[in-house]
Short mmCIF file of C-alpha atoms in Angstrom, two decimals:
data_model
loop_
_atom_site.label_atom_id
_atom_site.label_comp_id
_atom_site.label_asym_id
_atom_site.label_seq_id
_atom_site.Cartn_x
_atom_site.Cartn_y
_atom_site.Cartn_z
CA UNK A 1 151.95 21.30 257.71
CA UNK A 2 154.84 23.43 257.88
CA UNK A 3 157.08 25.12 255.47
CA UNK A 4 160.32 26.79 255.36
CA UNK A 5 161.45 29.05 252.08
CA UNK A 6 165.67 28.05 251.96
CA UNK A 7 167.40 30.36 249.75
CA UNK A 8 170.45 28.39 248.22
CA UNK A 9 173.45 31.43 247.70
CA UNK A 10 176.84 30.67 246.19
CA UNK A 11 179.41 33.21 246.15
CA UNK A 12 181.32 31.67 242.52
CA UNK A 13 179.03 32.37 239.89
CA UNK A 14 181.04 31.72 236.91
CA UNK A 15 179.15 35.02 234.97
CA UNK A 16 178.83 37.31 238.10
CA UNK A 17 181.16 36.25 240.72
CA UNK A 18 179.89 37.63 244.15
CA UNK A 19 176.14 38.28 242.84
CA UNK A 20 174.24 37.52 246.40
CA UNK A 21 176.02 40.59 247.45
CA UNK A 22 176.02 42.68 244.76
CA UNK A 23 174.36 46.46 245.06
CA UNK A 24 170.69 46.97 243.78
CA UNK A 25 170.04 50.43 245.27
CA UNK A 26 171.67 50.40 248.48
CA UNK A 27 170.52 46.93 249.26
CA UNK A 28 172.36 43.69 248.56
CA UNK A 29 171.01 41.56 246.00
CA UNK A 30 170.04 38.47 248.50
CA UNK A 31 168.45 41.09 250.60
CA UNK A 32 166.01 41.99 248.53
CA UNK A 33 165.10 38.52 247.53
CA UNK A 34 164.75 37.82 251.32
CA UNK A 35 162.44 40.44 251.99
CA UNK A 36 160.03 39.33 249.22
CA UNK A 37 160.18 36.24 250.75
CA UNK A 38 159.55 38.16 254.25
CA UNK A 39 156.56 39.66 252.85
CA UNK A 40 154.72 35.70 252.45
CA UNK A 41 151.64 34.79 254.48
CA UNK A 42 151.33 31.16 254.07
CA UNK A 43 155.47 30.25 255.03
CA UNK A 44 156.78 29.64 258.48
CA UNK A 45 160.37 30.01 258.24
CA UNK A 46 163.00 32.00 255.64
CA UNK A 47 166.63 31.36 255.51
CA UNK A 48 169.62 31.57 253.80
CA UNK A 49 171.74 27.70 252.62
CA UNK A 50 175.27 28.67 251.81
CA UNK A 51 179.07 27.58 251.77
CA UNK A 52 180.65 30.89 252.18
CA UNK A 53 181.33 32.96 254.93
CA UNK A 54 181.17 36.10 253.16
CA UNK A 55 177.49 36.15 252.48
CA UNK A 56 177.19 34.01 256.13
CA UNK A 57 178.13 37.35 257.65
CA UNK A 58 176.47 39.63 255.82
CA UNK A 59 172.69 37.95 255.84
CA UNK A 60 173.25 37.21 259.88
CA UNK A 61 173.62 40.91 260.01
CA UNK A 62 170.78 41.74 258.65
CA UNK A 63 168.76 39.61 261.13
CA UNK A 64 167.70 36.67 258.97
CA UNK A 65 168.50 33.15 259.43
CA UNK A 66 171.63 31.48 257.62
CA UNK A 67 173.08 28.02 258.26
CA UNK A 68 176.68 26.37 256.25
CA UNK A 69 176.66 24.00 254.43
CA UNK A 70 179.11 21.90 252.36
CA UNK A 71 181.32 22.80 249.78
CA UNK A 72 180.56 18.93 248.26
CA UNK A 73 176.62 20.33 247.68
CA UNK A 74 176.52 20.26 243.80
CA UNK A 75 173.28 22.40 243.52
CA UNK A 76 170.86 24.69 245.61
CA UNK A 77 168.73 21.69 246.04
CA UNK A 78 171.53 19.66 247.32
CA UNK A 79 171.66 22.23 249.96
CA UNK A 80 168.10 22.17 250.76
CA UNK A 81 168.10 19.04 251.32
CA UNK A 82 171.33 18.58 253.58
CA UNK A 83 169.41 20.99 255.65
CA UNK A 84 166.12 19.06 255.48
CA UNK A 85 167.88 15.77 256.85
CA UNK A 86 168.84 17.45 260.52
CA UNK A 87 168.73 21.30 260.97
CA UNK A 88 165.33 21.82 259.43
CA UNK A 89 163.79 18.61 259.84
CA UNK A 90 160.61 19.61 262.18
CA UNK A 91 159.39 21.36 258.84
CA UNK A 92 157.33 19.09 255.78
CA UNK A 93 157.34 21.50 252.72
CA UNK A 94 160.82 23.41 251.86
CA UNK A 95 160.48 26.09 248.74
CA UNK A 96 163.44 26.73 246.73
CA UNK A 97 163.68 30.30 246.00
CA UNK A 98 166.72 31.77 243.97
CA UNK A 99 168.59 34.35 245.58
CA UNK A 100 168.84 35.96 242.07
CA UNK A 101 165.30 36.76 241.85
CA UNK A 102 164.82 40.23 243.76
CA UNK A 103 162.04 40.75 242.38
CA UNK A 104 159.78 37.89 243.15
CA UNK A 105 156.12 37.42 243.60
CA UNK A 106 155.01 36.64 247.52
CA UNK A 107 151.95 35.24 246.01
CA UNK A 108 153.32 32.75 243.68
CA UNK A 109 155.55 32.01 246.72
CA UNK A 110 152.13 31.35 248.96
CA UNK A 111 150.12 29.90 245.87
CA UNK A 112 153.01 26.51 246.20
CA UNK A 113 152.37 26.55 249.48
CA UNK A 114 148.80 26.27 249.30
CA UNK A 115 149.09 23.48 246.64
CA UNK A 116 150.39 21.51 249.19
CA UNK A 117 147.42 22.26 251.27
CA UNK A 118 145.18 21.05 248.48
CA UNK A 119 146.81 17.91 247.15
CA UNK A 120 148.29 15.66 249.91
CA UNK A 121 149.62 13.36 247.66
CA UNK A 122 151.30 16.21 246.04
CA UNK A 123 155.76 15.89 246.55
CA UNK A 124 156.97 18.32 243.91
CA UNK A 125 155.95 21.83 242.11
CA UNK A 126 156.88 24.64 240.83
CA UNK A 127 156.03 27.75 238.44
CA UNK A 128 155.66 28.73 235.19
CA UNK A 129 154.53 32.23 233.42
CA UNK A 130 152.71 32.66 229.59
CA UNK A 131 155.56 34.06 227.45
CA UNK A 132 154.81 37.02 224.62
CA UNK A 133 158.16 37.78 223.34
CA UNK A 134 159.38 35.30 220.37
CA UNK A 135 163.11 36.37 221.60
CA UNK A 136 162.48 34.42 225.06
CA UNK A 137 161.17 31.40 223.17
CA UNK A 138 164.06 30.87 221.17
CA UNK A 139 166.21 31.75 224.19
CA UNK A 140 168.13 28.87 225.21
CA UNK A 141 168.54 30.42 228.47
CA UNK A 142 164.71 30.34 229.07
CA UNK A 143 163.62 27.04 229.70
CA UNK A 144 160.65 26.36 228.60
CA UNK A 145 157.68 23.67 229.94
CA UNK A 146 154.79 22.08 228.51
CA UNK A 147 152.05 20.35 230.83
CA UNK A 148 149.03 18.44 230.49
CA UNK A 149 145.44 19.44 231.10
CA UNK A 150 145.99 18.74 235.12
CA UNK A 151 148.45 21.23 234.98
CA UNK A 152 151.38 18.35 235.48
CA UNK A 153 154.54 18.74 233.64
CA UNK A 154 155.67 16.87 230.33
CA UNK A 155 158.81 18.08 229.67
CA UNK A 156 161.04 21.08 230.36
CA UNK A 157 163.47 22.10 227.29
CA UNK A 158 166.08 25.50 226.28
CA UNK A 159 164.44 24.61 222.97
CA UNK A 160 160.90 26.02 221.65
CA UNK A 161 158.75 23.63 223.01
CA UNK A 162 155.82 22.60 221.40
CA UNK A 163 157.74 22.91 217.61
CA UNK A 164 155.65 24.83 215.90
CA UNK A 165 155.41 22.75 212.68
CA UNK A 166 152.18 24.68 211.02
CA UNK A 167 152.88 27.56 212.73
CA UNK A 168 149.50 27.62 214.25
CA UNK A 169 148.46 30.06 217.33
CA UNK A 170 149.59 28.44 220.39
CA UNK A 171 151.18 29.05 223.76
CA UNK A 172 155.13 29.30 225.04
CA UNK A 173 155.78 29.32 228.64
CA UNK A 174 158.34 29.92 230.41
CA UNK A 175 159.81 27.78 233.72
CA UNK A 176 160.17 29.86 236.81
CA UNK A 177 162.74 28.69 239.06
CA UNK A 178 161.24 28.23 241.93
CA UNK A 179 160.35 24.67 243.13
CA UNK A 180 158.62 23.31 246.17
CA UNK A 181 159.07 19.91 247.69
CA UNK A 182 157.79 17.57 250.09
CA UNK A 183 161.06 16.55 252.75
CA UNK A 184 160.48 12.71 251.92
CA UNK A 185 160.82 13.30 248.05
CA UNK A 186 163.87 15.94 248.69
CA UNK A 187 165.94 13.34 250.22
CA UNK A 188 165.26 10.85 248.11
CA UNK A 189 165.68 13.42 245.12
CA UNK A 190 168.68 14.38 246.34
CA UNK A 191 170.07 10.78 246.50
CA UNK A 192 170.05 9.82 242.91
CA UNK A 193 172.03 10.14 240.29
CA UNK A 194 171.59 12.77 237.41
CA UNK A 195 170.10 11.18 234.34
CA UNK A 196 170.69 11.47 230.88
CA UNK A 197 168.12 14.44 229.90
CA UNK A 198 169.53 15.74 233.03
CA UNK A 199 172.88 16.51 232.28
CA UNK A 200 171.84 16.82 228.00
CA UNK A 201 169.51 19.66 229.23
CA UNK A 202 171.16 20.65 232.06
CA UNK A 203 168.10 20.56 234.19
CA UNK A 204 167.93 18.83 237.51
CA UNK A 205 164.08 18.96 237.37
CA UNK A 206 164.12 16.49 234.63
CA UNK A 207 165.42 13.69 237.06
CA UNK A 208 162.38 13.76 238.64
CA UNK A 209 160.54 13.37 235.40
CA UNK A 210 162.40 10.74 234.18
CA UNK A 211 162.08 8.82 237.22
CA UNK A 212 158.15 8.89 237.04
CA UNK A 213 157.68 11.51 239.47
CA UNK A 214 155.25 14.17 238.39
CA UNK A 215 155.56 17.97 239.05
CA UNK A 216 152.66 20.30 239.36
CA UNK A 217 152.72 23.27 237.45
CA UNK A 218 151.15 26.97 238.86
CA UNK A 219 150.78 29.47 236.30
CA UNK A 220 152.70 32.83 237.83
CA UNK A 221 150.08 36.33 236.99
CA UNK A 222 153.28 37.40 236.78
CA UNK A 223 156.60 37.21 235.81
CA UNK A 224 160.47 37.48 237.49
CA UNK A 225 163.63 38.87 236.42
CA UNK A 226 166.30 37.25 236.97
CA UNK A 227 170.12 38.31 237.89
CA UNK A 228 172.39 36.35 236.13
CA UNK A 229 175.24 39.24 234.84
CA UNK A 230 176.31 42.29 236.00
CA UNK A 231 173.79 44.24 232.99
CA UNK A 232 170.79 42.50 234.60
CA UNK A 233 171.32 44.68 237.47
CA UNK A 234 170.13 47.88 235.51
CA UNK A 235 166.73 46.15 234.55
CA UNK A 236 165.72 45.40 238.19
CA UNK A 237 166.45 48.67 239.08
CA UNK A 238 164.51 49.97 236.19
CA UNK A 239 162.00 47.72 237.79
CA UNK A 240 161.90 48.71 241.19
#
């Protein structure tokens, strides 16, 4: 079985236009997701999916791999898969890592991977990590996830999920975004139409759900900080 990590990287982000090559030290910010990547042991392939020349350049010149693709691909996975149908079709597992996560796990990166190795019958996963803070769980910019006792998915929310109607100890956690796929399901994925909790949620990952698919859950030891505004920028350095 082979994989290949595709890091989707759009240049108009609506909060932080030009983020992939924004400055974290004296690195761009899609650099240091790609070497986190780099530093994997269970992936055969890393590159970069975008629609703009400007980051095109500047990850070919740091050595890694970078194809173009459409302007008409709606979402990183889009990309993925458009990729998936001809360029990198030789490979059987693609993992969606976000190029606004610099400071990514390898491991959790490997521990998808390996889930694949487990479970053949296995076409979709991805990560989640045990919350503390009560300001994250009423976040709606955190999604949440709850799963069953094999560690599926039930349902991914921006709202508190499970409500907490007794108030009664129990467990928040929080959806990484990173998501692993099987080619056949990515295609297929990738050919149908968002769906109501879909676009009411704005999550793509509830498409899947809601067309009977199920989605394995790992639980990250750890977990990621994401760039989504200029301000974020100071916290991963803090970080690193």
């Amino acid at each position: 079985m082979k994989t290949a990590v595709v890091i989707p990287s759009r240049y108009g982000s609506s909060r932080f236009p030009g983020k992939p090559l924004a400055l974290i030290g004296n690195k761009f910010l899609i650099q240091h997701s790609l070497e986190r990547v780099k530093m994997c042991k269970e992936v055969d392939f890393i590159a970069v999916a975008t629609d703009d020349k400007r980051i095109f350049n500047a990850v070919e010149n740091l050595g890694f791999n970078v194809f173009m693709t459409p302007k008409t691909c709606q979402s990183g996975t889009d990309r993925i898969a458009f990729l998936a149908k001809k360029s990198l079709s030789r490979y059987d597992v693609f993992i969606n890592v976000q190029g606004d996560e610099p400071l990514i796990d390898p491991a959790l990166i490997d521990e998808l991977v390996k889930s694949f190795k487990k479970d053949k019958a296995l076409e979709y996963v991805t990560a989640a990590f045990k919350m503390k803070n009560a300001e994250s769980i009423n976040n709606p910019n955190v999604v949440k996830v709850v799963f069953d006792k094999k560690g599926y998915a039930l349902y991914f929310s921006r709202s508190p999920i499970p409500y907490n109607r007794d108030n009664i100890k129990t467990n928040y956690y929080k959806h990484i975004g990173i998501y692993g796929y099987k080619r056949n399901f990515l295609l297929e994925f990738s050919k149908n139409k968002k769906t109501i909790l879909e676009n009411t949620e704005n999550l793509e990952q509830l498409r899947a759900l809601e067309s009977g698919k199920k989605i394995k859950v790992v639980i990250a030891k750890s977990d990621s900080v994401g760039v989504d505004t200029p301000e974020d920028i100071l916290k991963v350095e803090r970080c690193l």
